[in-house]
Coordinates of C-alpha atoms and ligand atoms in Angstrom, one line a residue:
Chain A
X1 CA 32.9 85.3 105.7
X2 CA 32.6 81.8 107.3
X3 CA 31.5 81.2 111.0
X4 CA 30.2 78.2 112.7
X5 CA 26.6 78.8 114.1
X6 CA 27.0 79.0 118.0
X7 CA 25.6 80.2 121.0
X8 CA 26.7 83.2 122.1
X9 CA 29.1 82.6 125.1
X10 CA 31.3 80.8 122.6
X11 CA 34.8 82.2 122.3
X12 CA 35.6 83.6 119.0
X13 CA 38.7 83.4 117.0
X14 CA 39.5 85.2 113.8
X15 CA 42.2 84.3 111.4
X16 CA 43.2 86.7 108.7
X17 CA 45.7 85.6 105.8
X18 CA 45.3 86.4 102.2
X19 CA 46.2 82.9 101.4
X20 CA 43.2 80.5 101.7
X21 CA 45.3 77.7 102.0
X22 CA 46.4 78.9 105.3
X23 CA 43.1 79.8 106.6
X24 CA 41.5 76.3 105.9
X25 CA 44.6 74.5 107.8
X26 CA 44.4 76.9 110.8
X27 CA 40.6 76.6 110.8
X28 CA 40.5 72.7 110.2
X29 CA 43.1 72.4 113.0
X30 CA 41.1 74.5 115.1
X31 CA 38.0 73.0 114.7
X32 CA 39.0 69.9 115.0
X33 CA 41.0 70.2 118.5
X34 CA 39.1 73.3 120.2
X35 CA 35.4 74.4 120.6
X36 CA 36.1 77.9 119.8
X37 CA 34.1 79.5 116.9
X38 CA 36.5 80.3 114.1
X39 CA 35.9 83.0 111.8
X40 CA 38.3 83.6 108.5
X41 CA 39.0 86.4 106.0
X42 CA 41.5 86.7 103.0
X43 CA 40.5 90.6 103.1
X44 CA 41.6 92.6 105.9
X45 CA 39.0 95.4 105.7
X46 CA 36.4 93.1 105.4
X47 CA 37.5 91.7 109.0
X48 CA 37.9 94.9 110.3
X49 CA 34.1 95.5 109.7
X50 CA 33.2 92.4 111.1
X51 CA 35.0 93.1 114.6
X52 CA 33.4 96.4 114.6
X53 CA 30.0 94.7 114.7
X54 CA 30.8 91.5 116.4
X55 CA 32.4 90.0 119.3
X56 CA 35.8 88.9 118.8
X57 CA 38.2 87.5 121.6
X58 CA 41.4 86.9 119.6
X59 CA 42.6 87.8 116.2
X60 CA 45.5 86.2 114.2
X61 CA 46.5 87.8 111.4
X62 CA 49.4 87.2 108.4
X63 CA 52.0 89.9 108.1
X64 CA 52.9 90.5 104.7
X65 CA 49.2 91.2 103.1
X66 CA 48.1 93.6 100.3
X67 CA 46.1 96.8 101.6
X68 CA 47.6 96.7 104.9
X69 CA 50.2 94.8 106.5
X70 CA 49.1 92.7 109.6
X71 CA 50.7 95.2 111.9
X72 CA 48.6 97.9 110.7
X73 CA 45.3 95.7 110.7
X74 CA 46.1 94.9 114.2
X75 CA 46.6 98.2 115.1
X76 CA 43.3 99.0 113.7
X77 CA 41.8 96.3 115.6
X78 CA 43.0 97.5 118.8
X79 CA 41.6 100.9 118.2
X80 CA 38.2 98.8 117.7
X81 CA 38.4 97.0 121.2
X82 CA 41.8 96.9 123.1
X83 CA 40.4 93.9 124.9
X84 CA 41.2 91.8 121.9
X85 CA 44.1 89.5 122.1
X86 CA 46.5 90.1 118.8
X87 CA 48.5 87.4 117.3
X88 CA 50.6 88.0 114.7
X89 CA 51.9 85.1 111.9
X90 CA 55.2 85.7 110.2
X91 CA 57.3 84.2 107.7
X92 CA 61.1 84.8 107.8
X93 CA 62.0 87.8 106.2
X94 CA 59.3 89.7 108.4
X95 CA 60.5 88.0 111.9
X96 CA 62.7 91.0 113.0
X97 CA 60.1 93.6 111.9
X98 CA 57.3 91.7 113.8
X99 CA 59.4 91.2 116.9
X100 CA 60.4 94.9 116.9
X101 CA 56.8 95.9 116.5
X102 CA 55.2 93.8 119.0
X103 CA 55.7 96.3 121.7
X104 CA 54.1 99.1 119.7
X105 CA 51.1 97.5 118.8
X106 CA 51.1 95.3 122.4
X107 CA 50.7 92.1 120.4
X108 CA 50.5 89.1 123.0
X109 CA 52.7 86.7 120.5
X110 CA 53.9 85.8 117.3
X111 CA 54.1 82.8 115.2
X112 CA 56.1 81.8 112.7
X113 CA 55.6 80.0 109.5
X114 CA 55.8 76.8 109.0
X115 CA 54.0 77.2 112.5
X116 CA 53.9 74.1 114.9
X117 CA 49.9 73.2 116.0
X118 CA 50.7 72.3 119.3
X119 CA 52.1 75.9 119.7
X120 CA 49.5 77.3 118.0
X121 CA 46.6 75.6 120.2
X122 CA 48.7 76.9 123.2
X123 CA 48.8 80.2 122.0
X124 CA 45.1 80.6 121.3
X125 CA 44.5 79.1 124.7
X126 CA 46.4 81.4 126.7
X127 CA 45.6 84.6 124.3
X128 CA 42.0 83.6 125.3
X129 CA 42.8 83.2 129.0
X130 CA 44.6 86.2 129.1
X131 CA 41.4 87.8 127.7
X132 CA 39.1 86.2 129.9
X133 CA 41.2 87.4 133.2
X134 CA 41.4 90.9 131.7
X135 CA 37.5 91.1 131.0
X136 CA 37.1 89.4 134.4
X137 CA 39.3 92.2 136.0
X138 CA 37.8 95.1 134.4
X139 CA 34.4 93.6 135.5
X140 CA 35.9 93.3 139.0
X141 CA 37.2 97.2 138.7
X142 CA 33.9 98.1 137.5
X143 CA 32.1 96.7 140.4
X144 CA 34.1 97.9 143.0
X145 CA 34.2 101.6 141.2
X146 CA 30.1 101.0 141.2
X147 CA 30.9 100.3 145.4
X148 CA 32.6 102.8 146.1
X149 CA 30.3 105.2 144.1
X150 CA 27.5 103.8 146.2
X151 CA 29.7 104.3 149.3
X152 CA 30.2 108.0 148.6
X153 CA 26.5 108.4 147.9
X154 CA 26.2 106.8 151.4
X155 CA 28.6 108.9 152.9
X156 CA 27.1 112.3 151.6
X157 CA 23.6 111.2 153.1
X158 CA 25.1 110.3 156.2
X159 CA 26.7 114.0 156.4
X160 CA 23.7 115.2 155.3
X161 CA 21.5 113.6 158.0
X162 CA 23.7 115.0 160.8
X163 CA 24.0 118.3 159.6
Chain B
X1 CA 159.6 130.3 53.5
X2 CA 157.2 127.9 51.7
X3 CA 157.3 127.5 47.9
X4 CA 154.9 126.5 45.2
X5 CA 154.6 122.5 45.0
X6 CA 156.8 120.9 42.7
X7 CA 156.2 117.2 43.0
X8 CA 158.7 114.7 41.0
X9 CA 157.3 111.7 39.5
X10 CA 158.7 109.3 41.5
X11 CA 157.5 111.4 44.3
X12 CA 154.1 111.2 42.9
X13 CA 154.5 107.4 42.8
X14 CA 155.4 107.6 46.3
X15 CA 152.5 109.4 47.2
X16 CA 150.1 106.9 45.9
X17 CA 151.8 104.3 47.7
X18 CA 151.3 106.5 50.9
X19 CA 147.5 107.1 50.1
X20 CA 147.3 103.4 49.8
X21 CA 149.1 102.4 52.9
X22 CA 147.3 105.0 55.3
X23 CA 143.8 104.7 53.7
X24 CA 143.8 101.1 54.5
X25 CA 144.1 102.3 58.1
X26 CA 140.7 102.8 60.0
X27 CA 141.6 102.8 63.5
X28 CA 142.8 106.5 64.2
X29 CA 145.8 105.8 66.6
X30 CA 147.1 103.2 64.0
X31 CA 146.6 105.5 61.2
X32 CA 148.4 108.4 63.0
X33 CA 151.4 105.7 63.9
X34 CA 151.8 104.8 60.2
X35 CA 151.2 108.5 58.7
X36 CA 154.2 109.6 61.3
X37 CA 156.5 106.8 60.6
X38 CA 156.1 107.0 56.7
X39 CA 156.9 111.1 57.0
X40 CA 160.0 110.7 58.9
X41 CA 160.8 107.4 56.7
X42 CA 160.3 109.1 53.4
X43 CA 162.0 112.6 54.5
X44 CA 164.5 111.3 56.6
X45 CA 164.0 113.1 59.4
X46 CA 165.2 112.0 63.1
X47 CA 161.5 112.6 64.7
X48 CA 158.3 113.6 63.8
X49 CA 155.0 114.9 65.7
X50 CA 151.7 114.9 64.6
X51 CA 149.3 117.6 66.3
X52 CA 145.5 117.8 65.8
X53 CA 143.1 120.4 67.0
X54 CA 141.1 119.3 70.2
X55 CA 137.5 120.0 69.1
X56 CA 136.7 121.0 72.6
X57 CA 139.3 123.3 73.3
X58 CA 140.4 124.5 70.1
X59 CA 143.9 123.8 70.7
X60 CA 146.5 121.9 68.9
X61 CA 147.5 118.9 70.6
X62 CA 150.2 116.4 70.1
X63 CA 148.6 113.0 69.1
X64 CA 151.7 110.9 68.6
X65 CA 155.6 111.3 68.4
X66 CA 157.7 109.1 66.8
X67 CA 161.5 108.3 66.5
X68 CA 163.3 107.0 63.4
X69 CA 163.3 104.0 64.9
X70 CA 159.2 104.0 64.8
X71 CA 159.4 104.0 68.6
X72 CA 157.0 106.3 70.3
X73 CA 158.5 109.0 72.3
X74 CA 157.0 109.6 75.5
X75 CA 157.5 113.1 76.8
X76 CA 157.6 114.6 73.4
X77 CA 155.7 117.9 74.6
X78 CA 159.2 119.4 75.4
X79 CA 160.4 118.5 71.6
X80 CA 158.3 120.2 69.5
X81 CA 158.7 123.7 69.0
X82 CA 155.7 125.8 69.8
X83 CA 156.9 128.8 68.1
X84 CA 157.1 126.7 64.7
X85 CA 153.8 125.2 65.6
X86 CA 151.8 128.5 66.0
X87 CA 153.3 130.2 63.2
X88 CA 151.9 127.3 61.1
X89 CA 148.6 127.2 62.9
X90 CA 148.0 131.2 62.8
X91 CA 149.2 131.5 58.9
X92 CA 147.9 128.3 57.6
X93 CA 151.1 128.1 55.9
X94 CA 153.9 125.5 55.6
X95 CA 157.0 126.5 57.2
X96 CA 160.6 124.9 56.3
X97 CA 164.0 126.1 58.1
X98 CA 166.4 124.3 56.4
X99 CA 169.4 125.6 58.5
X100 CA 168.3 126.4 62.0
X101 CA 171.8 127.7 63.2
X102 CA 172.2 129.7 60.5
X103 CA 168.7 131.4 60.1
X104 CA 169.0 134.8 60.9
X105 CA 167.4 136.8 64.3
X106 CA 166.3 133.6 66.3
X107 CA 166.1 134.1 69.7
X108 CA 169.2 132.1 71.1
X109 CA 166.6 130.9 74.1
X110 CA 164.7 129.1 71.5
X111 CA 164.1 125.4 71.9
X112 CA 165.1 125.1 68.3
X113 CA 168.5 126.3 69.2
X114 CA 168.8 124.9 72.7
X115 CA 168.1 121.1 71.5
X116 CA 170.4 121.7 68.4
X117 CA 167.9 121.3 65.9
X118 CA 169.6 121.5 62.2
X119 CA 166.6 121.7 60.0
X120 CA 162.8 121.9 60.7
X121 CA 159.8 121.2 58.4
X122 CA 156.4 121.9 59.6
X123 CA 153.1 121.6 57.4
X124 CA 149.0 122.1 58.0
X125 CA 146.5 119.2 57.7
X126 CA 143.7 120.4 56.3
X127 CA 140.0 118.6 56.2
X128 CA 137.6 120.7 54.2
X129 CA 139.7 123.4 53.7
X130 CA 140.0 123.7 57.5
X131 CA 143.1 123.3 59.4
X132 CA 143.0 120.4 61.5
X133 CA 146.4 119.7 62.7
X134 CA 150.2 119.9 61.2
X135 CA 152.6 117.5 60.9
X136 CA 156.3 118.7 62.4
X137 CA 159.3 117.1 61.5
X138 CA 163.2 117.8 62.4
X139 CA 166.6 116.6 62.6
X140 CA 169.8 117.4 64.7
X141 CA 171.9 115.7 61.8
X142 CA 174.5 118.0 60.7
X143 CA 175.0 116.2 57.1
X144 CA 171.1 116.5 56.7
X145 CA 168.7 119.4 55.8
X146 CA 164.8 119.4 54.5
X147 CA 164.8 120.8 51.0
X148 CA 162.0 122.5 49.1
X149 CA 160.9 119.3 47.0
X150 CA 160.8 117.8 50.9
X151 CA 158.3 120.5 51.7
X152 CA 156.3 120.3 48.6
X153 CA 156.0 116.7 49.0
X154 CA 155.2 116.8 52.6
X155 CA 152.3 119.1 51.8
X156 CA 151.0 116.6 49.2
X157 CA 151.6 113.8 51.9
X158 CA 149.8 116.1 54.3
X159 CA 146.7 116.4 52.1
X160 CA 146.2 112.9 52.0
X161 CA 146.9 112.5 55.6
X162 CA 144.5 115.0 56.3
X163 CA 141.5 113.1 54.1
X164 CA 142.8 109.8 55.8
X165 CA 142.2 111.4 59.3
X166 CA 139.2 112.7 58.4
X167 CA 137.6 109.2 57.4
X168 CA 139.0 107.6 60.1
X169 CA 137.5 110.3 62.5
X170 CA 134.1 109.7 60.4
X171 CA 134.2 105.9 60.8
X172 CA 135.1 106.1 64.3
X173 CA 132.2 108.3 64.8
X174 CA 129.9 105.8 62.6
X175 CA 131.0 102.9 64.7
X176 CA 130.3 105.0 68.0
X177 CA 126.9 105.9 66.6
X178 CA 126.5 102.1 66.0
X179 CA 127.3 101.2 69.4
X180 CA 125.0 103.8 70.9
X181 CA 122.5 102.5 68.6
X182 CA 123.0 98.8 69.8
X183 CA 123.0 100.0 73.4
X184 CA 120.0 101.8 72.7
X185 CA 117.8 99.2 70.9
X186 CA 118.9 96.5 73.9
X187 CA 117.6 99.1 76.2
X188 CA 114.3 99.5 74.6
X189 CA 114.3 95.9 74.3
X190 CA 114.6 95.8 78.0
X191 CA 112.1 98.5 78.4
X192 CA 109.6 96.6 76.1
X193 CA 110.1 93.3 78.1
X194 CA 109.7 95.3 81.3
X195 CA 106.4 96.9 80.1
X196 CA 105.4 93.6 78.3
X197 CA 105.9 92.1 82.1
X198 CA 104.0 94.6 83.9
X199 CA 101.1 94.4 81.3
X200 CA 100.8 90.6 81.9
X201 CA 100.7 90.8 85.7
X202 CA 98.3 93.9 85.5
X203 CA 96.0 91.5 83.0
X204 CA 96.5 88.6 85.2
X205 CA 95.3 90.7 88.0
X206 CA 92.5 92.2 86.2
X207 CA 91.2 88.9 85.2
X208 CA 91.3 87.5 88.9
X209 CA 89.3 90.6 90.0
X210 CA 86.8 90.0 87.2
X211 CA 86.4 86.2 88.5
X212 CA 86.2 87.6 91.6
X213 CA 83.4 90.0 91.1
X214 CA 81.7 87.6 88.9
X215 CA 81.7 85.4 91.6
X216 CA 80.4 88.1 94.1
X217 CA 77.8 89.1 91.6
X218 CA 76.8 85.5 90.8
X219 CA 76.3 85.1 94.8
X220 CA 74.5 88.1 94.9
X221 CA 71.6 87.6 92.6
X222 CA 71.6 83.9 93.9
X223 CA 70.9 85.1 97.3
X224 CA 68.2 87.0 96.3
X225 CA 66.8 84.6 94.3
X226 CA 66.9 82.1 97.3
X227 CA 65.3 84.7 99.8
X228 CA 62.4 84.9 97.2
X229 CA 62.2 81.2 96.8
X230 CA 62.2 80.5 100.7
X231 CA 59.8 83.2 101.6
X232 CA 57.5 81.6 98.5
X233 CA 57.8 78.2 99.8
X234 CA 57.1 79.2 103.3
X235 CA 53.3 79.6 103.0
X236 CA 52.4 76.6 101.0
X237 CA 54.9 74.6 103.6
X238 CA 53.5 76.3 106.3
X239 CA 50.0 74.6 105.2
X240 CA 51.2 71.1 104.6
X241 CA 53.0 70.8 107.7
X242 CA 49.9 71.5 109.8
X243 CA 47.6 69.8 107.5
X244 CA 49.9 67.0 107.7
X245 CA 49.5 67.3 111.8
X246 CA 45.8 67.6 111.6
X247 CA 45.6 64.6 109.1
X248 CA 47.0 62.7 111.6
X249 CA 45.0 63.9 114.7
X250 CA 41.9 63.0 112.2
X251 CA 43.3 59.3 112.1
X252 CA 43.3 59.2 115.7
X253 CA 40.1 60.4 116.4
X254 CA 38.7 58.1 113.4
X255 CA 40.0 55.0 115.3
X256 CA 38.9 56.1 118.5
X257 CA 35.1 56.6 117.5
X258 CA 34.9 53.2 115.3
X259 CA 36.2 51.5 118.7
X260 CA 33.4 53.9 120.7
X261 CA 30.9 52.7 118.3
X262 CA 31.8 49.3 118.5
X263 CA 31.6 48.9 114.6
X264 CA 33.1 46.5 112.6
X265 CA 36.8 47.3 112.5
X266 CA 38.6 45.3 109.6
X267 CA 37.8 47.4 106.3
X268 CA 37.7 51.0 108.1
X269 CA 40.8 50.3 110.1
X270 CA 42.6 49.5 107.3
X271 CA 41.9 52.6 105.5
X272 CA 43.1 54.7 108.8
X273 CA 46.0 52.9 108.9
X274 CA 47.0 53.5 105.2
X275 CA 45.7 57.0 106.0
X276 CA 48.1 57.2 109.2
X277 CA 51.1 55.7 107.5
X278 CA 51.0 58.3 104.4
X279 CA 50.7 61.0 106.8
X280 CA 53.7 59.8 108.6
X281 CA 55.5 60.0 105.2
X282 CA 54.3 63.3 104.9
X283 CA 55.8 64.7 108.1
X284 CA 59.3 63.4 106.8
X285 CA 58.8 64.8 103.5
X286 CA 57.8 68.3 105.1
X287 CA 60.7 68.0 107.6
X288 CA 63.1 67.5 104.7
X289 CA 61.7 70.9 102.6
X290 CA 61.9 72.5 106.0
X291 CA 65.7 72.0 106.3
X292 CA 66.4 72.7 102.7
X293 CA 64.4 76.2 103.0
X294 CA 66.4 76.6 106.3
X295 CA 70.0 75.9 104.5
X296 CA 68.9 78.2 101.8
X297 CA 67.5 81.0 104.1
X298 CA 71.4 80.6 105.9
X299 CA 72.9 80.9 102.3
X300 CA 70.7 84.2 101.7
X301 CA 71.5 85.3 105.1
X302 CA 67.7 85.8 105.9
X303 CA 68.5 85.0 109.6
X304 CA 70.9 87.4 111.2
X305 CA 72.5 86.2 114.5
X306 CA 74.8 88.1 116.7
X307 CA 78.2 89.6 115.8
X308 CA 80.5 88.7 118.8
X309 CA 83.9 88.0 119.9
X310 CA 84.8 84.2 119.8
X311 CA 87.5 81.5 120.1
X312 CA 87.4 80.0 116.7
X313 CA 89.0 77.2 118.4
X314 CA 86.0 76.3 120.1
X315 CA 83.8 76.5 116.7
X316 CA 86.4 74.3 115.1
X317 CA 86.1 71.6 117.8
X318 CA 82.3 71.8 117.8
X319 CA 82.3 71.2 114.2
X320 CA 84.9 68.5 114.4
X321 CA 82.0 66.7 117.2
X322 CA 79.3 67.2 114.5
X323 CA 81.4 65.5 111.7
X324 CA 82.5 63.0 113.9
X325 CA 80.0 60.5 112.4
X326 CA 81.4 60.7 108.8
X327 CA 85.1 60.2 109.9
X328 CA 84.7 58.1 112.9
X329 CA 87.7 55.2 112.7
X330 CA 88.4 55.7 109.3
X331 CA 89.9 59.2 109.3
X332 CA 92.8 60.2 111.7
X333 CA 92.1 63.9 112.6
X334 CA 95.0 66.1 113.6
X335 CA 94.8 69.3 115.4
X336 CA 97.4 71.4 115.3
X337 CA 96.2 74.9 116.9
X338 CA 98.7 77.9 117.5
X339 CA 98.3 81.2 119.3
X340 CA 95.3 82.9 117.8
X341 CA 93.3 85.9 119.0
X342 CA 89.4 85.9 119.5
X343 CA 87.6 87.3 116.4
X344 CA 84.7 89.4 116.3
X345 CA 82.5 87.5 113.7
X346 CA 79.2 85.6 112.8
X347 CA 80.1 82.3 114.7
X348 CA 77.6 80.3 113.5
X349 CA 78.1 81.4 110.0
X350 CA 81.9 80.7 110.4
X351 CA 81.0 77.1 111.7
X352 CA 78.8 76.3 108.8
X353 CA 81.9 77.1 106.5
X354 CA 84.1 74.8 108.7
X355 CA 81.5 72.2 108.6
X356 CA 81.2 72.7 104.8
X357 CA 85.1 71.9 104.2
X358 CA 85.2 69.5 106.6
X359 CA 82.4 67.5 105.4
X360 CA 83.9 67.6 101.9
X361 CA 86.9 66.4 103.2
X362 CA 85.7 63.6 105.0
X363 CA 83.7 62.9 101.6
X364 CA 86.9 63.2 99.5
X365 CA 88.7 60.5 101.4
X366 CA 87.9 56.9 100.4
X367 CA 89.0 54.5 102.8
X368 CA 91.6 55.5 105.7
X369 CA 93.0 59.0 105.6
X370 CA 93.8 62.1 107.8
X371 CA 92.5 65.5 108.3
X372 CA 95.0 68.0 109.7
X373 CA 93.7 71.5 110.9
X374 CA 96.5 74.1 111.4
X375 CA 95.5 77.4 112.7
X376 CA 98.2 80.1 113.0
X377 CA 98.1 84.1 113.4
X378 CA 99.8 85.8 110.3
X379 CA 100.2 89.5 109.1
X380 CA 97.4 90.6 111.2
X381 CA 94.9 87.7 109.9
X382 CA 93.9 84.5 111.5
X383 CA 95.0 81.8 109.2
X384 CA 93.0 77.9 109.1
X385 CA 94.2 75.5 107.0
X386 CA 92.3 72.3 106.5
X387 CA 94.3 69.4 104.8
X388 CA 92.9 66.0 103.8
X389 CA 94.8 62.9 102.0
X390 CA 91.6 62.2 99.9
X391 CA 91.0 62.3 96.1
X392 CA 92.1 65.8 95.2
X393 CA 90.6 68.1 92.9
X394 CA 91.0 68.1 89.0
X395 CA 92.8 71.0 87.3
X396 CA 89.9 72.1 85.4
X397 CA 87.7 71.9 88.4
X398 CA 89.8 74.3 90.6
X399 CA 88.4 77.4 89.1
X400 CA 84.8 76.2 89.7
X401 CA 84.4 74.5 93.2
X402 CA 83.3 77.9 94.4
X403 CA 80.7 78.2 91.7
X404 CA 77.0 77.9 93.2
X405 CA 75.7 74.5 92.2
X406 CA 78.8 73.2 91.0
X407 CA 79.4 69.6 92.4
X408 CA 81.0 66.1 91.0
X409 CA 79.3 64.1 93.8
X410 CA 75.9 62.2 92.7
X411 CA 72.2 63.4 92.8
X412 CA 71.4 63.7 96.5
X413 CA 75.1 63.4 98.1
X414 CA 76.0 66.9 96.7
X415 CA 74.3 70.1 96.2
X416 CA 77.2 72.1 94.8
X417 CA 76.2 75.0 97.4
X418 CA 78.5 74.1 100.2
X419 CA 81.6 75.9 99.1
X420 CA 79.9 78.7 97.5
X421 CA 78.2 79.4 100.7
X422 CA 81.7 79.2 102.6
X423 CA 83.0 81.5 100.0
X424 CA 80.4 84.0 100.5
X425 CA 80.6 84.2 104.2
X426 CA 84.3 84.3 104.6
X427 CA 83.9 87.6 102.1
X428 CA 81.6 89.1 104.2
X429 CA 84.3 89.0 107.1
X430 CA 86.6 90.4 104.7
X431 CA 88.5 87.2 104.3
X432 CA 89.4 84.7 101.5
X433 CA 89.8 81.2 101.1
X434 CA 92.3 79.4 98.9
X435 CA 92.8 76.2 97.4
X436 CA 95.4 73.9 96.8
X437 CA 95.1 70.5 95.5
X438 CA 96.8 67.2 94.1
X439 CA 94.9 64.6 92.5
X440 CA 95.3 61.5 94.4
X441 CA 97.6 63.3 97.2
X442 CA 95.1 65.9 98.6
X443 CA 93.4 68.8 99.2
X444 CA 94.2 72.0 101.5
X445 CA 91.6 74.6 101.9
X446 CA 93.3 77.7 103.5
X447 CA 91.1 80.4 105.1
X448 CA 92.3 83.9 106.0
X449 CA 90.4 86.1 108.4
X450 CA 91.5 89.3 109.3
X451 CA 91.5 90.7 112.7
X452 CA 90.2 94.2 113.2
Ligands
LIG501 N1 88.5 68.6 100.2 C1 88.0 68.0 98.7 N2 88.6 67.0 98.1 C2 88.0 67.0 96.6 N3 87.3 67.6 96.1 C3 86.6 68.6 96.7 C4 87.0 69.0 98.1 N4 86.1 70.0 98.8 C5 85.2 70.2 97.6 N5 85.7 69.8 96.4 C6 84.8 69.7 95.4 O1 83.9 70.8 94.8 C7 82.8 70.6 94.3 C8 81.6 71.3 95.2 O2 81.8 71.4 96.6 P1 80.9 71.8 97.7 O3 80.5 73.2 97.0 O4 80.8 71.6 98.8 O5 79.5 71.0 97.0 P2 78.9 69.7 97.2 O6 80.1 69.0 98.3 O7 77.6 69.1 97.3 O8 79.3 68.7 95.8 C9 82.8 68.9 95.2 O9 81.4 68.1 94.3 C10 84.2 68.5 94.9 O10 84.1 67.9 93.6
LIG502 MG1 79.9 69.9 100.2

């Protein structure tokens, strides 16, 4: 795998495709146009191992790959961390299947080969934004939960004091 | 009553004459007339009757009755003594009554007596020992009566006549067999001809089906090949497409940074311009490849679209608008739309068919011309006929125009795929395309689409 050395807060995008040339193209474009940290894999299993130990915010996966197809791979990614935004990159022939599976796997978007760079940028940006909002939401929910817990504790103490 | 034959020499000569005469007749009625006339003449009888056994009823039937003057006697039945005939028939012996009125023990009611017959003679006719008939002669002449030598003579005569009758009958049979044979041969010839025609049309049909099968087969395998190619091209195409865009962006960034750094522009700017220009060419090139892949995909039916109910006239109109740039000012488009029902179909695909045919028509017209689109609803099918006044299609090419890759147009103009794609699409709609063309006059493509 290849990665940019970056500070921890940088958003990380993972691209998986069995074709090296696609990876190079996507990486080159995203690195030129964005500040994200890009990691690329030709092997879906290696990619999965990476996700297990590293923070990844968005995954773009090819559909037709050896070992497992893109949907299977993204389903496994979801198991590891449901918060990661998942995008599939399909050829024409697999479009139908991909669209059908979007709901099953909970995909954020699908991109079609040959993809448009501007579309790719927008999808990635929106996907990450969604990821950020979701994380924020979760954090807020956690805070509320905690506040609620504190309140309950307080309530119990008050009751005890007056008992 | 009958005597031993006792034939005189002159009688023998006469018999020889008789034999010569009657054997020259092969036609049975003629033979019988001749025989009777001879017998009457030779025996100086007043009238004679010849009876022959009917093969089906077994009865002796009167075949001919003649008078002395060689005329036919019409109602001769009453003129033969049945008693005499029956006697000859049952006994197989000749009978002679020289003097009827003087014969003893005759029934006065007998026809012989009533008709005042003076003398009567009757001899059997034989063929192969079997009695096949008899010759009956009588006379009312008081001065004349038949004699014993007459009987002997008549018996000899009857023998010859029997053989002659047999011959004539055989001849007739042979003739009949021949005739039957001839008509049988005629019949068989006709049957064979009919069978041949049947076979020919069956063969033609088979050839047709085979052609069609071959065509579908070719299309199917081509479709698979094309699907594979489209898929394979897609990935590298995606990379090139993206890279070309990234290239342009890089050029832009480089130009900006050169400006920002206030570097000397000259050579660097020129290099960037070259990159930029090439990048633009790449964009066009990629667009072209993308379009080809799209066509191929369409052909291989990779992009499924809705199967829906549409008015084909709308599709035709849209297509005409799209091809307007080819026909503008030069070609007169005539619409003869009939009443047609809506059709449930892949509308986009059918539009492509119209498009392919219309583009071909436009390309076939050199200079001024006309294209006519006629629609109708016939025998449960929508019929769309697109005619042009173009150059026409050579006879030897008519069978090949639907073959994938067949084109008579120059490189870059024709792909030879238009009609094969159209053929396939129409076939998948359960319809067919027919073509009719005359060199120098024009071409008509007729599309039949069944309405379910
Ligand atoms: N309307 C027409 N008039 C004359 N020739 C025609 C017409 N339509 C088709 N053809 C002949 O059939 C060939 C195949 O047509 P098509 O499959 O559309 O391929 P293309 O147009 O690319 O050559 C053409 O090259 C041409 O020779
Ligand atoms: Mg054509």
